[in-house]
PDB file of C-alpha atoms in Angstrom:
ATOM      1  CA  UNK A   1     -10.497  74.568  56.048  1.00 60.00           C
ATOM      2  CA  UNK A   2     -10.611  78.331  55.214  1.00 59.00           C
ATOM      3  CA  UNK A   3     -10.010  77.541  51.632  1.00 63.00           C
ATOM      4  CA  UNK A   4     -12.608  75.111  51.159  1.00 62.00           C
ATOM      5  CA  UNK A   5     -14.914  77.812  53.247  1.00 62.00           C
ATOM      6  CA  UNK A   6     -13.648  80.495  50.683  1.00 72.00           C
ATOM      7  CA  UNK A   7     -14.632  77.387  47.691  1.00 67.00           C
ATOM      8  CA  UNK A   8     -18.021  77.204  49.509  1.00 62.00           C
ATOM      9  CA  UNK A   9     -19.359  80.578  49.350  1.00 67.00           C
ATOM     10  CA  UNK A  10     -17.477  81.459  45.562  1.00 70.00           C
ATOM     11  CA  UNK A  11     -18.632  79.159  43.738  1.00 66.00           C
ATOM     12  CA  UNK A  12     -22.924  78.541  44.496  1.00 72.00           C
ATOM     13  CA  UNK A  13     -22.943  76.049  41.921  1.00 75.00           C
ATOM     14  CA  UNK A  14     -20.711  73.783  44.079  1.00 75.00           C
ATOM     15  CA  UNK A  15     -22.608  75.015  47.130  1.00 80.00           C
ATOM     16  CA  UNK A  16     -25.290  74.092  45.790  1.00 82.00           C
ATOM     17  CA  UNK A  17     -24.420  70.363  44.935  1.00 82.00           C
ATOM     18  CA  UNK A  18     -23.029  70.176  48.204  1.00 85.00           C
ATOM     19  CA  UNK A  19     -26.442  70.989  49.859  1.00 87.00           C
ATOM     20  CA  UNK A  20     -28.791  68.972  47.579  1.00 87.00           C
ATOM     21  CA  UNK A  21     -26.871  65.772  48.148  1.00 87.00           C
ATOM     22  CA  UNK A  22     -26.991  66.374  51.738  1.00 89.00           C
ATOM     23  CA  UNK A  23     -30.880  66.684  51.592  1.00 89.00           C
ATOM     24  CA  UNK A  24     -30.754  63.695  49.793  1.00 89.00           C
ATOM     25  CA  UNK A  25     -28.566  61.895  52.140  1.00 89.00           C
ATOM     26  CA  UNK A  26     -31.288  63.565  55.492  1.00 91.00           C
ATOM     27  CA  UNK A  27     -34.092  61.448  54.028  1.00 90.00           C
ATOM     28  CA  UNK A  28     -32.177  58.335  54.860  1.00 91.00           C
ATOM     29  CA  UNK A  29     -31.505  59.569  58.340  1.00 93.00           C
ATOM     30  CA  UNK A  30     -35.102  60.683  58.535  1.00 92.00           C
ATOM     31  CA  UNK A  31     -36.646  56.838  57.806  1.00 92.00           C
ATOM     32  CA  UNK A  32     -34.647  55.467  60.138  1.00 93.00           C
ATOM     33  CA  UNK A  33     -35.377  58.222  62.910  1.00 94.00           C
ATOM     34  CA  UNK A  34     -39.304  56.965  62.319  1.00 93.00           C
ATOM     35  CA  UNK A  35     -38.331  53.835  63.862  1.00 93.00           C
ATOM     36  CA  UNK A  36     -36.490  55.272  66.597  1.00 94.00           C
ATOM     37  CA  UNK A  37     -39.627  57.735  67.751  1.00 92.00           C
ATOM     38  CA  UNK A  38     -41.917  54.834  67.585  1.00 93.00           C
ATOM     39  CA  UNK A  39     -39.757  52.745  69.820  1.00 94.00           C
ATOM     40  CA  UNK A  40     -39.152  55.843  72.630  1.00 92.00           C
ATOM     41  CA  UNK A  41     -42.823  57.106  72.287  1.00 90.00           C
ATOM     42  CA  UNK A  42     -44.477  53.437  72.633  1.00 93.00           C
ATOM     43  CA  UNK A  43     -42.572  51.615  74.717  1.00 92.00           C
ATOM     44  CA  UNK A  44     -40.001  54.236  76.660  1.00 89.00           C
ATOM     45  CA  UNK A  45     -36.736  53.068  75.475  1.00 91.00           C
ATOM     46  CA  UNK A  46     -33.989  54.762  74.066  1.00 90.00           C
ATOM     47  CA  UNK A  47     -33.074  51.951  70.851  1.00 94.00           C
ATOM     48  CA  UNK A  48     -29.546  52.320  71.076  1.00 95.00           C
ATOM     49  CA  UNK A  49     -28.595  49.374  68.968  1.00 96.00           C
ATOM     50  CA  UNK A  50     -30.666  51.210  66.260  1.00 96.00           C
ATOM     51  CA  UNK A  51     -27.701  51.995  63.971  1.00 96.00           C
ATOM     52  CA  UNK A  52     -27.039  48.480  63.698  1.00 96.00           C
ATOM     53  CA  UNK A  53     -30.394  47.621  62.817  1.00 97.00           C
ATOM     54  CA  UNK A  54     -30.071  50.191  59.385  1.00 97.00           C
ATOM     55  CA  UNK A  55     -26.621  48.038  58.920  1.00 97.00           C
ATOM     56  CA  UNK A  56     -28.368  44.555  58.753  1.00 97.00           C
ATOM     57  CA  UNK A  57     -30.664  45.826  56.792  1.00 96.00           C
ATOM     58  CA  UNK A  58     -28.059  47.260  54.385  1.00 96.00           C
ATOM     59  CA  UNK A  59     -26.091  43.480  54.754  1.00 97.00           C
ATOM     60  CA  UNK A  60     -29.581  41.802  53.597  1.00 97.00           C
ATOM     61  CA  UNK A  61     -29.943  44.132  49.975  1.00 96.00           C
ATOM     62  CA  UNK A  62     -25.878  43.425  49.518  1.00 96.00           C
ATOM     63  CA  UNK A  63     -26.636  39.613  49.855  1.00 96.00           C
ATOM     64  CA  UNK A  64     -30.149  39.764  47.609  1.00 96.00           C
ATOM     65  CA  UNK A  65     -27.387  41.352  45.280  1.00 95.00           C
ATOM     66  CA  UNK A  66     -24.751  39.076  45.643  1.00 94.00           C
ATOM     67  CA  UNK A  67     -27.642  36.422  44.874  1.00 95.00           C
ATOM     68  CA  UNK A  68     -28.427  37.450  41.975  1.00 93.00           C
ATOM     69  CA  UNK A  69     -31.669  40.072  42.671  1.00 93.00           C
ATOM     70  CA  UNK A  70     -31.898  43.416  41.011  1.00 92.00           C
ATOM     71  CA  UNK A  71     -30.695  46.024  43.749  1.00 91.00           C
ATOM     72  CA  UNK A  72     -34.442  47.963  44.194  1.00 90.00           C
ATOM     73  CA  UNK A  73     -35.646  44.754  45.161  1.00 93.00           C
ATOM     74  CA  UNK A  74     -33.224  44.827  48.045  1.00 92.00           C
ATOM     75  CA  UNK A  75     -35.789  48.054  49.693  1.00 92.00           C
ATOM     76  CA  UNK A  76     -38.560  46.208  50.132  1.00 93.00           C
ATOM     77  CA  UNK A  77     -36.651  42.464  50.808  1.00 96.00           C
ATOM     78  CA  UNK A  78     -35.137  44.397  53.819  1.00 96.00           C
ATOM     79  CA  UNK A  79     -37.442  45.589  55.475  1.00 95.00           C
ATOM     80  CA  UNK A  80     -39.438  42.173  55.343  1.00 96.00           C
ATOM     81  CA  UNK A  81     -36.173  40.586  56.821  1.00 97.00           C
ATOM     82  CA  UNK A  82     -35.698  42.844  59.691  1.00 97.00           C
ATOM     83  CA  UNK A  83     -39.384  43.096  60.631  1.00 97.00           C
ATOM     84  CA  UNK A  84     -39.092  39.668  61.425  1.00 97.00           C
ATOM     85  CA  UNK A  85     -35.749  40.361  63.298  1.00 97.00           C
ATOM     86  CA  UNK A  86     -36.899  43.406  65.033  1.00 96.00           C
ATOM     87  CA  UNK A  87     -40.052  41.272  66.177  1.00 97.00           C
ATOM     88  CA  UNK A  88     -37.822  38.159  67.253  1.00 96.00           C
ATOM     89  CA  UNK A  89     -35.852  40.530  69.421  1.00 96.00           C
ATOM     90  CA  UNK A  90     -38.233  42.233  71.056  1.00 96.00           C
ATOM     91  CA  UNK A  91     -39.773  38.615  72.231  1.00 94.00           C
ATOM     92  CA  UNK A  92     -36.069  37.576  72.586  1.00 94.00           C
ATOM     93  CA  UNK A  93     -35.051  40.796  74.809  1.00 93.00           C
ATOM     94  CA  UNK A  94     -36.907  43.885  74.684  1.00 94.00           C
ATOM     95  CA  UNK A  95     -39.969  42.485  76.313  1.00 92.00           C
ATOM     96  CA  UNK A  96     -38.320  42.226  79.499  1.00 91.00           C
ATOM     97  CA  UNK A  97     -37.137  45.806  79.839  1.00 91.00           C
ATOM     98  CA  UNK A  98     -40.360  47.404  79.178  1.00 89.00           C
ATOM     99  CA  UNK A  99     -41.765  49.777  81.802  1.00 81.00           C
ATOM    100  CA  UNK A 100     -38.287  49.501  83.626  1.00 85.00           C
ATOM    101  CA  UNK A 101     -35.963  52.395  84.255  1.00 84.00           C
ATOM    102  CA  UNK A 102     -34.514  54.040  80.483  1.00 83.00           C
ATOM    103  CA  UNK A 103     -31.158  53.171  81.624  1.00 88.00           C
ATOM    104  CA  UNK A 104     -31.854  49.720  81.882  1.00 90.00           C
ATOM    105  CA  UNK A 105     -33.191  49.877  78.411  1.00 89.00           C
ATOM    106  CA  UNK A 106     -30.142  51.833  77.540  1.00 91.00           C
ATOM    107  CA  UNK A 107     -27.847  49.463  78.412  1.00 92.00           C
ATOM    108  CA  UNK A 108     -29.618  46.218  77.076  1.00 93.00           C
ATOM    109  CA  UNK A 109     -29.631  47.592  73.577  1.00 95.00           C
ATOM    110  CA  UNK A 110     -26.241  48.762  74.185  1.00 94.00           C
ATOM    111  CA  UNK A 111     -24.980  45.036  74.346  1.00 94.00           C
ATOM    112  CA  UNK A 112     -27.145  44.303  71.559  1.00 95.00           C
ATOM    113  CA  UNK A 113     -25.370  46.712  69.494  1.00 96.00           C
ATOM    114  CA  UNK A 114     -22.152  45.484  70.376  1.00 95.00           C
ATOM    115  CA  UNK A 115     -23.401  42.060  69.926  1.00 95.00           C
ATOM    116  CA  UNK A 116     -24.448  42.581  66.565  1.00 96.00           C
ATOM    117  CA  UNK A 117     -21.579  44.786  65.440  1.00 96.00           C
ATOM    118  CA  UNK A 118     -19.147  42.001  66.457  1.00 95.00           C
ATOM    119  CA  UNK A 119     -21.372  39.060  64.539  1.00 95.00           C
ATOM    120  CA  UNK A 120     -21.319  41.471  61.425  1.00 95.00           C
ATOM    121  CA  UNK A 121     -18.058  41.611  61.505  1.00 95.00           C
ATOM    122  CA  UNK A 122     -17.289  37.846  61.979  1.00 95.00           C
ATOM    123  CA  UNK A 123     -19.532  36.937  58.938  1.00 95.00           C
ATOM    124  CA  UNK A 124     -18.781  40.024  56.261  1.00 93.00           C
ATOM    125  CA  UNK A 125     -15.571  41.226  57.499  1.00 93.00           C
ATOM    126  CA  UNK A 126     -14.448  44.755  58.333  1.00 90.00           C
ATOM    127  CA  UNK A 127     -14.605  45.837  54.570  1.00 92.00           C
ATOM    128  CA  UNK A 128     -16.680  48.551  53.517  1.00 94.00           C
ATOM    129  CA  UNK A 129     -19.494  47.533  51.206  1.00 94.00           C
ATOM    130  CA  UNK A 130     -21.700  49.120  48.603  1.00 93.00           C
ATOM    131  CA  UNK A 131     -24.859  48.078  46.102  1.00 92.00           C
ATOM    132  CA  UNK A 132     -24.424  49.428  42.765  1.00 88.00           C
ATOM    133  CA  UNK A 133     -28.312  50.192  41.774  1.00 82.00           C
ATOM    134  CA  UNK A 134     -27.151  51.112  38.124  1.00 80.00           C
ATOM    135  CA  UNK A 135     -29.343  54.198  37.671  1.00 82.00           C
ATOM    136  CA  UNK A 136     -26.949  56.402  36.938  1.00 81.00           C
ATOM    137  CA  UNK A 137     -26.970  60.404  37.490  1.00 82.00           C
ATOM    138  CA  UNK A 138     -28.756  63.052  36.548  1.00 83.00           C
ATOM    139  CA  UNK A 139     -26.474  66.488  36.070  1.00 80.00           C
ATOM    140  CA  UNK A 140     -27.663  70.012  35.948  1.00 77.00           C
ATOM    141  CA  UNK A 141     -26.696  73.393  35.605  1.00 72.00           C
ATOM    142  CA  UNK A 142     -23.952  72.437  32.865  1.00 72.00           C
ATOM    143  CA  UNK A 143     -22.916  69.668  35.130  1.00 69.00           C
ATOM    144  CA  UNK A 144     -21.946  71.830  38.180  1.00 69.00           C
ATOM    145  CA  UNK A 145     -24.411  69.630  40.127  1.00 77.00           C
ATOM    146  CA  UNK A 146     -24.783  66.238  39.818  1.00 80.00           C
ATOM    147  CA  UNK A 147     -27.179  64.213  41.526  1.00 83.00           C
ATOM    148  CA  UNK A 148     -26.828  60.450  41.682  1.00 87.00           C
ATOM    149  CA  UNK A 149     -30.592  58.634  40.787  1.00 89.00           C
ATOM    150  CA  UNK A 150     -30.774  56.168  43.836  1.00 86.00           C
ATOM    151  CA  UNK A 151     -30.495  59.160  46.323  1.00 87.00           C
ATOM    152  CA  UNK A 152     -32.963  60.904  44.516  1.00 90.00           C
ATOM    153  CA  UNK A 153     -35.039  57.369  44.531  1.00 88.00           C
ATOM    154  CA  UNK A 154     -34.311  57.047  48.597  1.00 85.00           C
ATOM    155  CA  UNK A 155     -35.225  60.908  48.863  1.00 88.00           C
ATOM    156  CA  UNK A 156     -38.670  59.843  47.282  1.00 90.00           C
ATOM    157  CA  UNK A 157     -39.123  56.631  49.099  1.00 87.00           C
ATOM    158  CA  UNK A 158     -37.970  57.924  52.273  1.00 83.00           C
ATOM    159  CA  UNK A 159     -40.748  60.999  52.186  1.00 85.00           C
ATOM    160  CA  UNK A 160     -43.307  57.924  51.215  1.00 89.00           C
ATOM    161  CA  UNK A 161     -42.745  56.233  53.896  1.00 86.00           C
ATOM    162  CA  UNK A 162     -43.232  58.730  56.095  1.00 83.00           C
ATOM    163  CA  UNK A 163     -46.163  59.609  54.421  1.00 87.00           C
ATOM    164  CA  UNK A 164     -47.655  56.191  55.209  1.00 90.00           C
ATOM    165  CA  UNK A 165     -46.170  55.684  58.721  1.00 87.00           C
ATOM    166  CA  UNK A 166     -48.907  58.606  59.367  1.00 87.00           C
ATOM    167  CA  UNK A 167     -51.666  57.539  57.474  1.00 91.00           C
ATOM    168  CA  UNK A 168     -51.243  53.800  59.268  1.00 91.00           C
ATOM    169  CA  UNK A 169     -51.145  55.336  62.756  1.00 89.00           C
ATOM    170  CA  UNK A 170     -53.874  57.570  61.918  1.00 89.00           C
ATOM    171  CA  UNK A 171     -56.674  55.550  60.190  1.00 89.00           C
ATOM    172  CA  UNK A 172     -55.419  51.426  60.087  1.00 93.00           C
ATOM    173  CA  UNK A 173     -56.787  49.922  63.488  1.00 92.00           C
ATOM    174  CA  UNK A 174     -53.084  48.394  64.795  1.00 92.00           C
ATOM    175  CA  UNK A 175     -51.956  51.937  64.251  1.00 92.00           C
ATOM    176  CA  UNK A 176     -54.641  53.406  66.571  1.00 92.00           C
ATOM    177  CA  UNK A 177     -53.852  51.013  69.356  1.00 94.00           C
ATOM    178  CA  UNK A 178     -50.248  52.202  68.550  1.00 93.00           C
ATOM    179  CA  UNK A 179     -51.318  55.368  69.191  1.00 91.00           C
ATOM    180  CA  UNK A 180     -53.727  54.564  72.144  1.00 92.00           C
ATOM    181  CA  UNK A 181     -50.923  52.543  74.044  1.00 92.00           C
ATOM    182  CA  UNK A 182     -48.501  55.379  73.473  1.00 90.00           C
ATOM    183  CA  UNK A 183     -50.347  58.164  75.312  1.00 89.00           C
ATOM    184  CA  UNK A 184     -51.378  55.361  78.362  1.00 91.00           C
ATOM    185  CA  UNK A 185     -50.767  51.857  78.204  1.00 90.00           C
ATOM    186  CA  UNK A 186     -52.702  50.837  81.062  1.00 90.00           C
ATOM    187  CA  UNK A 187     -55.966  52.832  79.981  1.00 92.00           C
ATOM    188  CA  UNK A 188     -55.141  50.770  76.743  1.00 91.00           C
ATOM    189  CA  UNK A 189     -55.040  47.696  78.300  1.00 91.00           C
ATOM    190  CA  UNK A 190     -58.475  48.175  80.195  1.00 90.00           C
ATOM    191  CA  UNK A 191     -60.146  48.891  77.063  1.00 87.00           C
ATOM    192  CA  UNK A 192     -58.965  45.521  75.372  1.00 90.00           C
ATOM    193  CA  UNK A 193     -55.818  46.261  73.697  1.00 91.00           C
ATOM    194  CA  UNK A 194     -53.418  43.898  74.299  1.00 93.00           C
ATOM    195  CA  UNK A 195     -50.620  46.051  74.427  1.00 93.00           C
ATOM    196  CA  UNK A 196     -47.731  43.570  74.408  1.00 93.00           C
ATOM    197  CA  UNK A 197     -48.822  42.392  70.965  1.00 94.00           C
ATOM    198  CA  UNK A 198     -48.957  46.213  70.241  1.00 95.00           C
ATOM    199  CA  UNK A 199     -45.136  46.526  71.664  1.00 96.00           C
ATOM    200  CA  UNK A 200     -43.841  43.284  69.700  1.00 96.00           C
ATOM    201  CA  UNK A 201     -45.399  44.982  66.391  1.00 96.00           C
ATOM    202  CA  UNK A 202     -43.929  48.604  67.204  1.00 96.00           C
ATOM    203  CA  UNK A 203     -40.603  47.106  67.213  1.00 97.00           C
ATOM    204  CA  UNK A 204     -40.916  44.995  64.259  1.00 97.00           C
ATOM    205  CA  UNK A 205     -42.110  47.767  62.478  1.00 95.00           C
ATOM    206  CA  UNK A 206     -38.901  49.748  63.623  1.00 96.00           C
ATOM    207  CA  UNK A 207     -36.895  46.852  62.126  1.00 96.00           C
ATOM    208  CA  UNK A 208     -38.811  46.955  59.128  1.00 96.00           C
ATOM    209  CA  UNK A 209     -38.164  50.827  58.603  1.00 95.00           C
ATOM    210  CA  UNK A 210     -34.144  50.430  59.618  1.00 96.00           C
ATOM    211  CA  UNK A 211     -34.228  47.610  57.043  1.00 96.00           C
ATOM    212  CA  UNK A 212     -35.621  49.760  54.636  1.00 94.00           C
ATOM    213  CA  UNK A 213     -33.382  52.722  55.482  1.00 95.00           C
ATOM    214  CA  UNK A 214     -29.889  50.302  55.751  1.00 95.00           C
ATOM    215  CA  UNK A 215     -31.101  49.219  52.066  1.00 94.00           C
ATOM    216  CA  UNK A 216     -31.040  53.217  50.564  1.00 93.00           C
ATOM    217  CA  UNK A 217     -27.898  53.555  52.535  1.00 93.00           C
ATOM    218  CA  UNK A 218     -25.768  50.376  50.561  1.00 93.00           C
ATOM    219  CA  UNK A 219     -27.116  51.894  47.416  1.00 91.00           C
ATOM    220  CA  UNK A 220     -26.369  55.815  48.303  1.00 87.00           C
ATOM    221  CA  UNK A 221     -23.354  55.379  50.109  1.00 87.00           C
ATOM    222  CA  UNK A 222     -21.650  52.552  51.832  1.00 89.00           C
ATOM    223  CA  UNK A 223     -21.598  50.542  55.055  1.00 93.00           C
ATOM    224  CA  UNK A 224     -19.583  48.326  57.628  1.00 94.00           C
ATOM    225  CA  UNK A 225     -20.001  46.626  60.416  1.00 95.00           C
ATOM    226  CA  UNK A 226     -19.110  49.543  62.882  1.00 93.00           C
ATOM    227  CA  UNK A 227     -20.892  52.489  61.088  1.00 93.00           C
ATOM    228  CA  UNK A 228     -24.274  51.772  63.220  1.00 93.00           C
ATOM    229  CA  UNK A 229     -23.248  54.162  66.027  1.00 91.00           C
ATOM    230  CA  UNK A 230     -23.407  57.124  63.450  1.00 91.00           C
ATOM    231  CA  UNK A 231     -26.718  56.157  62.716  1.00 94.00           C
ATOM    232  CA  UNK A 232     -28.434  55.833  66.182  1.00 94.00           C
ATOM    233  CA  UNK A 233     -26.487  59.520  67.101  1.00 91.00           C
ATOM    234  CA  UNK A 234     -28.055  60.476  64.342  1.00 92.00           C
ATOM    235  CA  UNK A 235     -31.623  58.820  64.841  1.00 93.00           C
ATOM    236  CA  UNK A 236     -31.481  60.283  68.271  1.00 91.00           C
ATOM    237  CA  UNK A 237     -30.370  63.516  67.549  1.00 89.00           C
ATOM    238  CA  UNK A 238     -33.346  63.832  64.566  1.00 91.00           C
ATOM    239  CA  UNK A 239     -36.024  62.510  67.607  1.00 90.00           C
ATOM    240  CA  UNK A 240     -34.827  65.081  70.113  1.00 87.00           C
ATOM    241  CA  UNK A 241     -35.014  68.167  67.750  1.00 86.00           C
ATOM    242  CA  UNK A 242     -38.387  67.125  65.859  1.00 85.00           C
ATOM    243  CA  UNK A 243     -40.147  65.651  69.374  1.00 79.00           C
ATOM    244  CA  UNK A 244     -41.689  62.173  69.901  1.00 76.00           C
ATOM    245  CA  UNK A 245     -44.310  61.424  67.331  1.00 73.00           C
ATOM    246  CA  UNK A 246     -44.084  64.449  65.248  1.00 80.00           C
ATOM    247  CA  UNK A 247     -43.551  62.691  61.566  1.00 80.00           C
ATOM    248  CA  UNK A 248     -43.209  66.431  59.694  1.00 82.00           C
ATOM    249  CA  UNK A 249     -40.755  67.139  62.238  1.00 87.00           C
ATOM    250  CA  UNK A 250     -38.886  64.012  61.586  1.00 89.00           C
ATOM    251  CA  UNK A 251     -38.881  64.871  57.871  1.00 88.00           C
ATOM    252  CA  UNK A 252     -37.580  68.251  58.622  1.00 89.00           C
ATOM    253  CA  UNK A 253     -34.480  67.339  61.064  1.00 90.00           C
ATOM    254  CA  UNK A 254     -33.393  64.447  59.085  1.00 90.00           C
ATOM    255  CA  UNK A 255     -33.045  66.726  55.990  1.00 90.00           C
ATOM    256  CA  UNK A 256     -31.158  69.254  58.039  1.00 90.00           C
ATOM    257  CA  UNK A 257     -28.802  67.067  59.423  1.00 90.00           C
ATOM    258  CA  UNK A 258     -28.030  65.298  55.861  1.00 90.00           C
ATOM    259  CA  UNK A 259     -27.570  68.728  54.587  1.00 89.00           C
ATOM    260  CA  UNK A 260     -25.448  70.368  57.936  1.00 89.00           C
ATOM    261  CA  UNK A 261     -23.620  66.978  57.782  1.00 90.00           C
ATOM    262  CA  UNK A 262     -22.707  66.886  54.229  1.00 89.00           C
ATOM    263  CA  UNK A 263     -21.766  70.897  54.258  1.00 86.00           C
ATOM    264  CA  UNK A 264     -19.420  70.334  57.764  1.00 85.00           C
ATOM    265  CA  UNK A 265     -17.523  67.111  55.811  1.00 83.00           C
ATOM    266  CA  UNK A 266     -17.074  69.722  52.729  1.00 82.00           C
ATOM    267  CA  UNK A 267     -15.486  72.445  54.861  1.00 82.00           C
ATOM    268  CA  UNK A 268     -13.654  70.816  57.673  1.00 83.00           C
ATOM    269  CA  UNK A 269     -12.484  67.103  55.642  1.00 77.00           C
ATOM    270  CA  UNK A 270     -14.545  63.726  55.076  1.00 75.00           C
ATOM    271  CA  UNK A 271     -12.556  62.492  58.579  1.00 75.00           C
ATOM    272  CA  UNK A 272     -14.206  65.209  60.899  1.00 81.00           C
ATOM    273  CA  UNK A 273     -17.476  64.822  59.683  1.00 82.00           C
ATOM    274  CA  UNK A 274     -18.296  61.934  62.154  1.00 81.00           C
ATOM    275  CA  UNK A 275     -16.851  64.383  64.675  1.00 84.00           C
ATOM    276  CA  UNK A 276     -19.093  66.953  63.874  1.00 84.00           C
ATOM    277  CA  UNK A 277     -22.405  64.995  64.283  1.00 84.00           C
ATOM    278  CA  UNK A 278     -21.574  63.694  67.463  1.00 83.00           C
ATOM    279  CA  UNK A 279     -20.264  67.510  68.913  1.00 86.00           C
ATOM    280  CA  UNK A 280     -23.837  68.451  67.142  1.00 84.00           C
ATOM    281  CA  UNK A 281     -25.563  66.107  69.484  1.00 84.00           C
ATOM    282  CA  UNK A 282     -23.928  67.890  72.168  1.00 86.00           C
ATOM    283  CA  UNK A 283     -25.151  71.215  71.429  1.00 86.00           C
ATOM    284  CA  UNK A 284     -28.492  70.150  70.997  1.00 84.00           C
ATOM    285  CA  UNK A 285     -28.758  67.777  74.268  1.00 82.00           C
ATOM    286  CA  UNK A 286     -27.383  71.185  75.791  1.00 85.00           C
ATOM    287  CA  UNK A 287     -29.920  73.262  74.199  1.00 82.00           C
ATOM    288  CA  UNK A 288     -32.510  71.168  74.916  1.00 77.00           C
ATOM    289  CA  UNK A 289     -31.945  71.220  78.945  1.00 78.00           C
ATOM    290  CA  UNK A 290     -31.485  74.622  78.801  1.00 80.00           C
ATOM    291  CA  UNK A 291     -35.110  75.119  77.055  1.00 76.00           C
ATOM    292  CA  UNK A 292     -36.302  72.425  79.505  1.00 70.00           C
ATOM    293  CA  UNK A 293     -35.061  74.504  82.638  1.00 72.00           C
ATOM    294  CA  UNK A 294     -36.641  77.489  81.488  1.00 70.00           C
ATOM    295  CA  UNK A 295     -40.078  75.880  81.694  1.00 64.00           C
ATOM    296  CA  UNK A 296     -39.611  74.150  84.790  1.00 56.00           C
ATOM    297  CA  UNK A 297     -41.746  75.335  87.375  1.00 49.00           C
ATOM    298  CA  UNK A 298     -41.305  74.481  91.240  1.00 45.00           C
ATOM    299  CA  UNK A 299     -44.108  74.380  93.404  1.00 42.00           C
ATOM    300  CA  UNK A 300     -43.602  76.681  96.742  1.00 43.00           C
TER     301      UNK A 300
END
């Protein structure tokens, strides 16, 4: 560990590749944590089969591959596929554990999750798989850093799709009522808005962005059918430090984490850098009660 510490800060080329590709990687994490505020702002639940909503989505690209499509067409294919599975669960399940208590919500999408890790595995196996998108890599700096195309592609699409999560919840009318049902459903539902169409299409949408964001993450790196967990840590982890609805701030965690993430598996091994996202979620849930204490007020 203290060697590849000592590697880390002697050599800024390599501290530098180790960095950028971490950004890279954050972007992915960042789409994905989109979906996850939507769900918790709009409808109150903690979507903690959200991991294994980025893995379908990755399953549905390696199939349009193994079909015969070219891989990019896998991005968009995705997250048509899982809108349509994010909406059929949320009339299938979710429905009924809106406006009940979180942990109810909790542990319904916790069965989900093991539900759909368990089917993943019966139909693809427990091998790892990945897309090859046949871009190539771009190298700089001599070739000290190398940067692979499709995570530069993902970084782009990623930071567009943020980009027009905003604009649709700012200006397109369904986004409005998004945004109307959010901050009080039942005001929203005396003006007209019929907010359990407005739930069913939050969700969907959340499918559609995990679709999009398994898809970058077949092509960038690899998948299986137990690596959703990493994911929704992750997801929740980006939510709680950016704050419900804030899409910058979404932006901004998920490329710190990618980059934190990717600089913790370079310094303490590949095998502890699970380890270290999920004792990072610690800190932060800590941090985050403390901050909340400090604000508390108590009426006398």
């Amino acid at each position: 560990m203290l060697d590849n510490l000592s590697l880390f800060f002697q050599y800024p080329s390599l501290a530098a590749d180790v960095i950028v590709n971490g950004l890279l990687i954050g972007a992915i994490f960042a789409l994905a944590a989109y979906g996850m505020a939507l769900v918790w702002g709009v409808l109150n639940i903690v979507n903690v089969v959200q991991g294994e909503l980025v893995v379908l989505g990755g399953y549905v690209t390696f199939l349009a591959v193994q079909a015969g499509l070219p891989p990019l067409l896998g991005f968009p294919l995705s997250a048509a596929v899982m809108f349509c599975v994010g909406w059929f669960i949320y009339r299938a399940i979710i429905f009924r554990v809106v406006d009940k208590d979180i942990f109810i919500s909790i542990l319904a999408t916790f069965g989900l999750s093991i539900l759909f890790q368990q089917l993943a595995n019966a139909v693809f196996g427990s091998d790892v798989r990945t897309v090859d998108a046949g871009l190539g890599s771009l190298h700089l700096f001599d070739g000290t850093v190398t940067l692979s195309y499709v995570k530069l592609l993902a970084f782009l699409l990623a930071l567009g799709a943020g980009l027009t999560l905003w604009l649709f919840l700012r200006h397109a009318r369904l986004g409005q009522a998004i945004r109307a049902t959010a901050q009080n459903p039942r005001a929203a539902r005396i003006l007209g808005i019929d907010t359990n169409r407005v739930y069913a299409m939050t969700y969907a949408l959340n499918g559609a962005l995990c679709g999009a964001a398994g898809s970058l993450a077949v092509m960038a790196w690899t998948i299986h059918p137990y690596i959703g967990l990493p994911y929704t840590v992750r997801s929740f982890m980006v939510v709680v430090v950016a704050g419900v609805g804030n899409v910058a701030g979404v932006v901004a965690a998920g490329l710190g984490l990618g980059a934190l993430e990717n600089v913790a598996g370079f310094v303490f091994g590949v095998e502890f850098q699970i380890a270290f996202v999920f004792g990072l979620m610690v800190v932060i849930l800590v941090w985050r009660n403390a901050m909340a204490a400090r604000k508390r007020s108590y009426l006398e």
